[in-house]
Structure formats: structure tokens, C-alpha cells
mmCIF file of C-alpha atoms in Angstrom:
data_model
loop_
_atom_site.group_PDB
_atom_site.id
_atom_site.type_symbol
_atom_site.label_atom_id
_atom_site.label_comp_id
_atom_site.label_asym_id
_atom_site.label_seq_id
_atom_site.Cartn_x
_atom_site.Cartn_y
_atom_site.Cartn_z
ATOM 1 C CA MET A 649 -3.175 -1.910 85.261
ATOM 2 C CA GLY A 650 0.159 -0.458 84.097
ATOM 3 C CA LEU A 651 1.064 -3.519 82.023
ATOM 4 C CA ARG A 652 -2.347 -3.608 80.346
ATOM 5 C CA ASN A 653 -2.109 0.116 79.419
ATOM 6 C CA SER A 654 1.402 -0.437 78.060
ATOM 7 C CA LEU A 655 0.207 -3.357 75.912
ATOM 8 C CA ASN A 656 -2.757 -1.361 74.594
ATOM 9 C CA LEU A 657 -0.448 1.545 73.781
ATOM 10 C CA LEU A 658 1.973 -0.794 72.005
ATOM 11 C CA LYS A 659 -0.936 -2.381 70.124
ATOM 12 C CA SER A 660 -2.217 1.020 68.942
ATOM 13 C CA PHE A 661 1.301 2.017 67.791
ATOM 14 C CA ALA A 662 1.667 -1.254 65.888
ATOM 15 C CA LYS A 663 -1.759 -0.824 64.252
ATOM 16 C CA GLU A 664 -0.970 2.764 63.259
ATOM 17 C CA GLY A 665 2.421 1.703 61.845
ATOM 18 C CA PHE A 666 0.791 -1.129 59.909
ATOM 19 C CA ASP A 667 -1.908 1.185 58.516
ATOM 20 C CA ILE A 668 0.680 3.751 57.396
ATOM 21 C CA SER A 669 2.864 1.035 55.826
ATOM 22 C CA LEU A 670 -0.168 -0.342 53.987
ATOM 23 C CA ALA A 671 -1.065 3.114 52.638
ATOM 24 C CA VAL A 672 2.525 3.698 51.476
ATOM 25 C CA GLY A 673 2.572 0.255 49.844
ATOM 26 C CA LYS A 674 -0.689 0.982 48.001
ATOM 27 C CA PHE A 675 0.693 4.331 46.834
ATOM 28 C CA PHE A 676 3.830 2.735 45.381
ATOM 29 C CA CYS A 677 1.791 -0.026 43.713
ATOM 30 C CA CYS A 678 -0.415 2.591 42.043
ATOM 31 C CA LEU A 679 2.669 4.612 41.044
ATOM 32 C CA HIS A 680 4.198 1.488 39.481
ATOM 33 C CA VAL A 681 1.037 0.728 37.474
ATOM 34 C CA VAL A 682 0.738 4.325 36.229
ATOM 35 C CA ASN A 683 4.434 4.484 35.293
ATOM 36 C CA SER A 684 4.505 1.060 33.613
ATOM 37 C CA TYR A 685 1.213 1.142 31.725
ATOM 38 C CA LEU A 686 -0.119 4.705 31.408
ATOM 39 C CA VAL A 687 2.251 7.681 31.621
ATOM 40 C CA THR A 688 5.950 7.978 32.373
ATOM 41 C CA PRO A 689 8.344 10.889 32.737
ATOM 42 C CA ALA A 690 11.498 10.746 30.623
ATOM 43 C CA LEU A 691 14.723 12.710 30.377
ATOM 44 C CA THR A 692 15.862 13.430 26.827
ATOM 45 C CA SER A 693 19.090 15.059 25.717
ATOM 46 C CA GLY A 694 21.361 15.210 22.718
ATOM 47 C CA PRO A 695 21.463 16.813 19.299
ATOM 48 C CA SER A 696 19.437 14.293 17.273
ATOM 49 C CA MET A 697 16.029 15.893 17.915
ATOM 50 C CA LEU A 698 17.014 19.547 17.509
ATOM 51 C CA PRO A 699 15.081 21.864 17.221
ATOM 52 C CA THR A 700 12.060 19.956 18.633
ATOM 53 C CA LEU A 701 13.877 19.010 21.853
ATOM 54 C CA ASN A 702 16.797 20.840 23.424
ATOM 55 C CA LEU A 703 20.436 19.831 23.372
ATOM 56 C CA THR A 704 20.387 20.164 27.160
ATOM 57 C CA PRO A 705 18.291 17.733 29.202
ATOM 58 C CA THR A 706 14.556 18.084 28.674
ATOM 59 C CA ILE A 707 11.988 16.391 30.902
ATOM 60 C CA VAL A 708 8.966 15.132 28.978
ATOM 61 C CA LEU A 709 5.833 13.105 29.666
ATOM 62 C CA ALA A 710 5.194 10.089 27.488
ATOM 63 C CA GLU A 711 2.072 7.969 27.311
ATOM 64 C CA ARG A 712 2.320 4.206 26.895
ATOM 65 C CA LEU A 713 -1.164 3.461 25.492
ATOM 66 C CA SER A 714 -0.596 4.451 21.835
ATOM 67 C CA PRO A 715 2.220 1.947 21.233
ATOM 68 C CA ARG A 716 0.278 -0.758 23.057
ATOM 69 C CA PHE A 717 -2.770 -0.317 20.805
ATOM 70 C CA ASN A 718 -0.861 0.398 17.549
ATOM 71 C CA LYS A 719 -2.082 4.003 17.437
ATOM 72 C CA LEU A 720 1.119 5.643 16.197
ATOM 73 C CA SER A 721 1.334 7.629 13.006
ATOM 74 C CA PRO A 722 4.079 9.419 11.076
ATOM 75 C CA GLY A 723 5.092 12.601 12.862
ATOM 76 C CA ASP A 724 4.759 11.244 16.412
ATOM 77 C CA VAL A 725 7.813 11.583 18.666
ATOM 78 C CA VAL A 726 8.486 8.325 20.503
ATOM 79 C CA LEU A 727 10.747 6.685 23.050
ATOM 80 C CA VAL A 728 12.299 3.537 21.572
ATOM 81 C CA ARG A 729 14.593 0.936 23.077
ATOM 82 C CA SER A 730 17.756 1.044 20.975
ATOM 83 C CA PRO A 731 18.024 -2.007 18.693
ATOM 84 C CA GLU A 732 21.810 -1.991 19.091
ATOM 85 C CA VAL A 733 22.194 -1.063 22.788
ATOM 86 C CA PRO A 734 19.121 -2.501 24.547
ATOM 87 C CA ARG A 735 19.792 -0.671 27.824
ATOM 88 C CA LYS A 736 19.513 2.675 26.040
ATOM 89 C CA ILE A 737 16.232 4.469 25.275
ATOM 90 C CA VAL A 738 16.344 6.892 22.326
ATOM 91 C CA THR A 739 13.966 9.655 21.289
ATOM 92 C CA LYS A 740 13.073 9.815 17.597
ATOM 93 C CA ARG A 741 10.253 10.798 15.245
ATOM 94 C CA VAL A 742 8.144 8.174 13.481
ATOM 95 C CA ILE A 743 8.610 8.639 9.734
ATOM 96 C CA GLY A 744 6.750 5.568 8.547
ATOM 97 C CA VAL A 745 4.769 2.589 9.776
ATOM 98 C CA GLU A 746 4.440 -0.880 8.265
ATOM 99 C CA GLY A 747 3.722 -0.818 4.547
ATOM 100 C CA ASP A 748 4.835 2.811 4.033
ATOM 101 C CA ARG A 749 7.348 3.566 1.284
ATOM 102 C CA ILE A 750 10.140 5.730 2.725
ATOM 103 C CA ALA A 751 12.711 7.639 0.667
ATOM 104 C CA TYR A 752 15.678 8.781 2.746
ATOM 105 C CA VAL A 753 19.098 10.336 2.210
ATOM 106 C CA VAL A 754 21.712 7.714 3.067
ATOM 107 C CA ASP A 755 24.483 10.063 4.265
ATOM 108 C CA PRO A 756 23.321 13.710 4.295
ATOM 109 C CA GLN A 757 26.778 15.010 5.268
ATOM 110 C CA ASN A 758 28.534 13.467 2.261
ATOM 111 C CA GLY A 759 26.019 13.700 -0.551
ATOM 112 C CA ASP A 760 22.417 13.429 -1.557
ATOM 113 C CA GLN A 761 22.236 9.742 -2.532
ATOM 114 C CA SER A 762 18.831 8.486 -1.547
ATOM 115 C CA GLU A 763 17.308 5.061 -1.148
ATOM 116 C CA THR A 764 13.732 3.893 -0.924
ATOM 117 C CA ILE A 765 12.494 1.189 1.417
ATOM 118 C CA VAL A 766 9.117 -0.315 2.261
ATOM 119 C CA VAL A 767 8.717 -0.603 6.033
ATOM 120 C CA PRO A 768 8.244 -4.318 6.858
ATOM 121 C CA LYS A 769 5.235 -5.663 8.738
ATOM 122 C CA GLY A 770 5.547 -5.167 12.493
ATOM 123 C CA HIS A 771 8.169 -2.399 12.154
ATOM 124 C CA ILE A 772 8.414 1.400 12.119
ATOM 125 C CA TRP A 773 10.924 3.769 10.525
ATOM 126 C CA ILE A 774 12.334 6.371 12.933
ATOM 127 C CA GLN A 775 14.627 9.340 12.354
ATOM 128 C CA GLY A 776 15.904 12.264 14.366
ATOM 129 C CA ASP A 777 14.817 15.756 13.357
ATOM 130 C CA ASN A 778 18.469 16.791 13.010
ATOM 131 C CA ILE A 779 19.389 14.470 10.123
ATOM 132 C CA TYR A 780 23.020 15.626 10.175
ATOM 133 C CA ASN A 781 23.572 14.401 13.728
ATOM 134 C CA SER A 782 21.248 11.464 14.332
ATOM 135 C CA TYR A 783 21.815 7.725 14.589
ATOM 136 C CA ASP A 784 18.522 6.205 13.514
ATOM 137 C CA SER A 785 16.776 3.867 11.055
ATOM 138 C CA ARG A 786 19.025 5.122 8.264
ATOM 139 C CA ASN A 787 21.831 3.336 10.136
ATOM 140 C CA PHE A 788 20.153 0.283 11.699
ATOM 141 C CA GLY A 789 17.025 -0.170 9.577
ATOM 142 C CA ALA A 790 13.389 -0.402 10.539
ATOM 143 C CA VAL A 791 12.719 -0.931 14.244
ATOM 144 C CA PRO A 792 10.470 -3.760 15.496
ATOM 145 C CA TYR A 793 7.249 -2.491 17.029
ATOM 146 C CA GLY A 794 8.071 -4.356 20.242
ATOM 147 C CA LEU A 795 10.909 -1.918 20.988
ATOM 148 C CA LEU A 796 8.517 1.041 21.238
ATOM 149 C CA GLU A 797 8.240 2.301 24.802
ATOM 150 C CA ALA A 798 6.009 5.392 24.672
ATOM 151 C CA LYS A 799 4.795 8.407 22.698
ATOM 152 C CA ILE A 800 5.909 11.824 23.950
ATOM 153 C CA PHE A 801 3.089 14.342 24.323
ATOM 154 C CA TRP A 802 4.198 17.048 26.815
ATOM 155 C CA LYS A 803 7.356 18.988 27.688
ATOM 156 C CA ILE A 804 7.799 19.743 31.385
ATOM 157 C CA TRP A 805 11.318 21.153 31.723
ATOM 158 C CA PRO A 806 12.812 23.680 31.043
ATOM 159 C CA PRO A 807 9.924 25.911 32.138
ATOM 160 C CA LYS A 808 10.123 28.128 29.040
ATOM 161 C CA ASP A 809 9.214 25.071 26.897
ATOM 162 C CA PHE A 810 6.386 23.839 29.162
ATOM 163 C CA GLY A 811 3.476 22.637 27.071
ATOM 164 C CA SER A 812 2.372 20.305 24.344
ATOM 165 C CA LEU A 813 5.026 18.814 22.104
ATOM 166 C CA GLY A 814 3.032 19.780 19.014
#
């Protein structure tokens, strides 16, 4: 009788462990799907988006559906994979989408020479809000739509800035 009770006890422990592991696995699968396809948190920092985003690290929420369904418009703040350093994600504002005519100041720190460009098909034009301290489409040109990661819609941290990005 003692061996049978021990085996039943071991079997119940194994079943409970398996059930818990399965629940944890399902949770992480759901978390992966939500993070990859719906909404993702992001940490932004740096001077290029002042005053919209802080110089110090800001935690934001970004949704991934708008870029996937081509629902971006000028004025949206987006996360974009850098065209020059692919491991880096940058935060910029959409200034123009394909077909838009964009006039921009080439080097705002050293003059007011401007150029005009038509955004090519399948590309967007992005710039930082702080044009004096931003490395953006004025430097590397229009960005392919495939490099878009997400559209920022909510600030989480710091607490004083909690709320909608707009």
C-alpha cells in the first residue's frame, strides 16, 4: 500500500507541475503574440524629439497595426528601424507619406537653404521635432515603409507625463 500511495502522490505532483508549465507556456505565447503584432512597450530617450518626448528615458506604448495596414499619416510619432544602423530603433515624426511634396531645411544650424523632395512610393519622410539636434530623413533620405515598427500612442513614464501622446 505504501508504494502505491507514493506513486499516486508522485503522479499528482507531476500532473500539477505539467499543468502549471502548460499555463506558463500559454501565457508567454500570448505575450509574444501581443508584443509582436498588437502593442509593444518602448523606451525612448535623446534630444531629437524634444519637447514631445523627454531627454531622459520615457516609456511609451506603441501599436503595431497602423504600420501593418498603411494607416499612418503626417504628424504620427513612430518607431522606425534605423536605415543606417539596423539594430537601432529610432523615434521620429512622420512628415510625409508616398507622393507628398516635402520642403525641408537642409542644415538648420548653418543656414536656411531648403530643398523640396517628393516622397517615393513605398517610403515615408521622418524628422525629429528638435530639428537642430536630430538625425533623420534630411540626412539619410526617405525611409522604406518596411522599416516601420510601430506608432506611439501613449506615454507611461515618467508619471507626470502619463497619458495620450497627442
